[in-house]
């Protein structure tokens, strides 16, 4: 009889103790701040760029739609499991809408700086998901 027949299978070692998770990286924190900033931007844009009563509709509706898209496709616990390319497109769509919102209210530099930071963080975080 061989040596392997006497060995019993063992459960793989858990990388982190039960109830804990790995520490967040700086890229994940920046990505999260970009998400919150995009949602806040869309709310601000909705309330500031439109006349009453449309400002209430846009101020509440724009961030709600963005949050819904994020929860369905992009979040770590996304409702729908989609191809990473689709996930990246939806993430880029939310970031682009926030950038265009800043441009439409005349804050071009804020929109441009946000776009560079958000897309850079998204690319780095996306590359980490593939490795």
Coordinates of C-alpha atoms in Angstrom, one line a residue:
X1 CA 0.0 0.0 0.0
X2 CA 1.2 3.5 -0.8
X3 CA 1.9 6.3 1.7
X4 CA -0.9 8.5 0.2
X5 CA -3.6 6.1 1.2
X6 CA -3.0 6.7 4.9
X7 CA -3.2 10.4 4.7
X8 CA -6.5 12.1 5.5
X9 CA -7.7 15.1 3.7
X10 CA -7.4 18.4 5.5
X11 CA -9.4 21.6 5.1
X12 CA -7.4 24.4 3.5
X13 CA -6.1 27.0 5.9
X14 CA -8.2 30.2 6.0
X15 CA -6.3 33.3 5.1
X16 CA -8.0 35.4 7.7
X17 CA -9.8 34.4 11.0
X18 CA -13.5 33.9 10.8
X19 CA -15.5 37.1 10.8
X20 CA -12.7 39.2 9.5
X21 CA -11.5 40.2 6.0
X22 CA -8.4 41.5 4.5
X23 CA -7.4 45.1 5.2
X24 CA -8.6 47.7 2.7
X25 CA -5.9 49.0 0.3
X26 CA -5.5 52.7 -0.5
X27 CA -6.8 52.1 -4.0
X28 CA -10.0 50.6 -2.6
X29 CA -10.5 53.6 -0.3
X30 CA -9.9 56.1 -3.2
X31 CA -12.4 54.1 -5.3
X32 CA -15.0 54.2 -2.6
X33 CA -14.5 58.0 -2.1
X34 CA -14.9 58.4 -5.9
X35 CA -18.2 56.5 -5.8
X36 CA -19.5 58.7 -3.0
X37 CA -18.3 61.8 -4.7
X38 CA -20.0 60.8 -8.0
X39 CA -23.3 60.1 -6.2
X40 CA -23.1 63.4 -4.3
X41 CA -22.2 65.2 -7.5
X42 CA -25.3 63.9 -9.3
X43 CA -27.5 65.0 -6.4
X44 CA -25.9 68.5 -6.3
X45 CA -26.2 68.8 -10.1
X46 CA -29.9 67.8 -10.0
X47 CA -30.7 70.3 -7.3
X48 CA -28.6 73.2 -8.7
X49 CA -28.9 72.9 -12.5
X50 CA -32.7 72.6 -12.8
X51 CA -35.6 74.9 -12.1
X52 CA -38.3 74.0 -9.6
X53 CA -40.0 71.3 -9.6
X54 CA -37.6 69.5 -11.9
X55 CA -34.7 70.1 -9.5
X56 CA -36.4 67.8 -7.0
X57 CA -36.9 65.1 -9.6
X58 CA -33.4 65.4 -10.9
X59 CA -31.8 65.9 -7.5
X60 CA -33.3 62.7 -6.2
X61 CA -33.6 60.7 -9.4
X62 CA -30.1 61.0 -10.8
X63 CA -28.2 59.6 -7.7
X64 CA -30.9 57.0 -7.2
X65 CA -30.4 55.7 -10.8
X66 CA -26.6 55.8 -10.4
X67 CA -26.8 53.9 -7.0
X68 CA -29.2 51.4 -8.6
X69 CA -26.8 50.7 -11.5
X70 CA -23.9 50.5 -9.1
X71 CA -25.7 48.0 -6.8
X72 CA -26.8 45.9 -9.8
X73 CA -23.5 45.6 -11.6
X74 CA -20.4 47.1 -9.9
X75 CA -20.6 46.7 -6.1
X76 CA -18.6 43.9 -4.5
X77 CA -21.9 42.2 -3.7
X78 CA -23.5 43.0 -7.0
X79 CA -27.0 41.6 -7.7
X80 CA -26.1 40.5 -11.2
X81 CA -22.9 38.8 -12.0
X82 CA -21.7 40.2 -15.3
X83 CA -18.5 40.1 -17.4
X84 CA -15.8 42.4 -16.0
X85 CA -16.0 44.5 -19.2
X86 CA -19.7 45.2 -18.5
X87 CA -18.8 46.1 -15.0
X88 CA -16.1 48.5 -16.1
X89 CA -18.5 50.1 -18.6
X90 CA -21.2 50.7 -16.0
X91 CA -18.5 52.1 -13.6
X92 CA -17.2 54.4 -16.3
X93 CA -20.8 55.5 -17.2
X94 CA -21.4 56.6 -13.6
X95 CA -18.1 58.5 -13.4
X96 CA -18.7 60.1 -16.8
X97 CA -22.1 61.3 -15.8
X98 CA -20.6 62.9 -12.7
X99 CA -17.9 64.5 -14.8
X100 CA -20.4 65.8 -17.4
X101 CA -22.6 67.1 -14.5
X102 CA -19.7 69.3 -13.3
X103 CA -19.0 70.5 -16.8
X104 CA -22.6 71.4 -17.3
X105 CA -22.7 73.7 -14.3
X106 CA -19.5 75.4 -15.3
X107 CA -17.0 73.7 -13.0
X108 CA -14.9 72.2 -15.8
X109 CA -11.7 71.8 -13.7
X110 CA -13.5 70.0 -10.9
X111 CA -15.0 67.6 -13.5
X112 CA -11.6 67.1 -15.2
X113 CA -9.8 66.4 -11.9
X114 CA -12.5 64.1 -10.8
X115 CA -12.4 62.2 -14.1
X116 CA -8.7 61.7 -13.9
X117 CA -8.7 60.5 -10.3
X118 CA -11.8 58.3 -10.7
X119 CA -10.6 56.6 -14.0
X120 CA -7.1 56.1 -12.6
X121 CA -8.5 54.5 -9.4
X122 CA -10.9 52.4 -11.5
X123 CA -8.2 51.1 -13.8
X124 CA -5.9 50.2 -10.9
X125 CA -8.7 48.5 -9.0
X126 CA -9.9 46.7 -12.1
X127 CA -6.4 45.4 -12.8
X128 CA -6.1 44.1 -9.3
X129 CA -9.4 42.2 -9.7
X130 CA -7.9 40.2 -12.6
X131 CA -4.8 39.1 -10.7

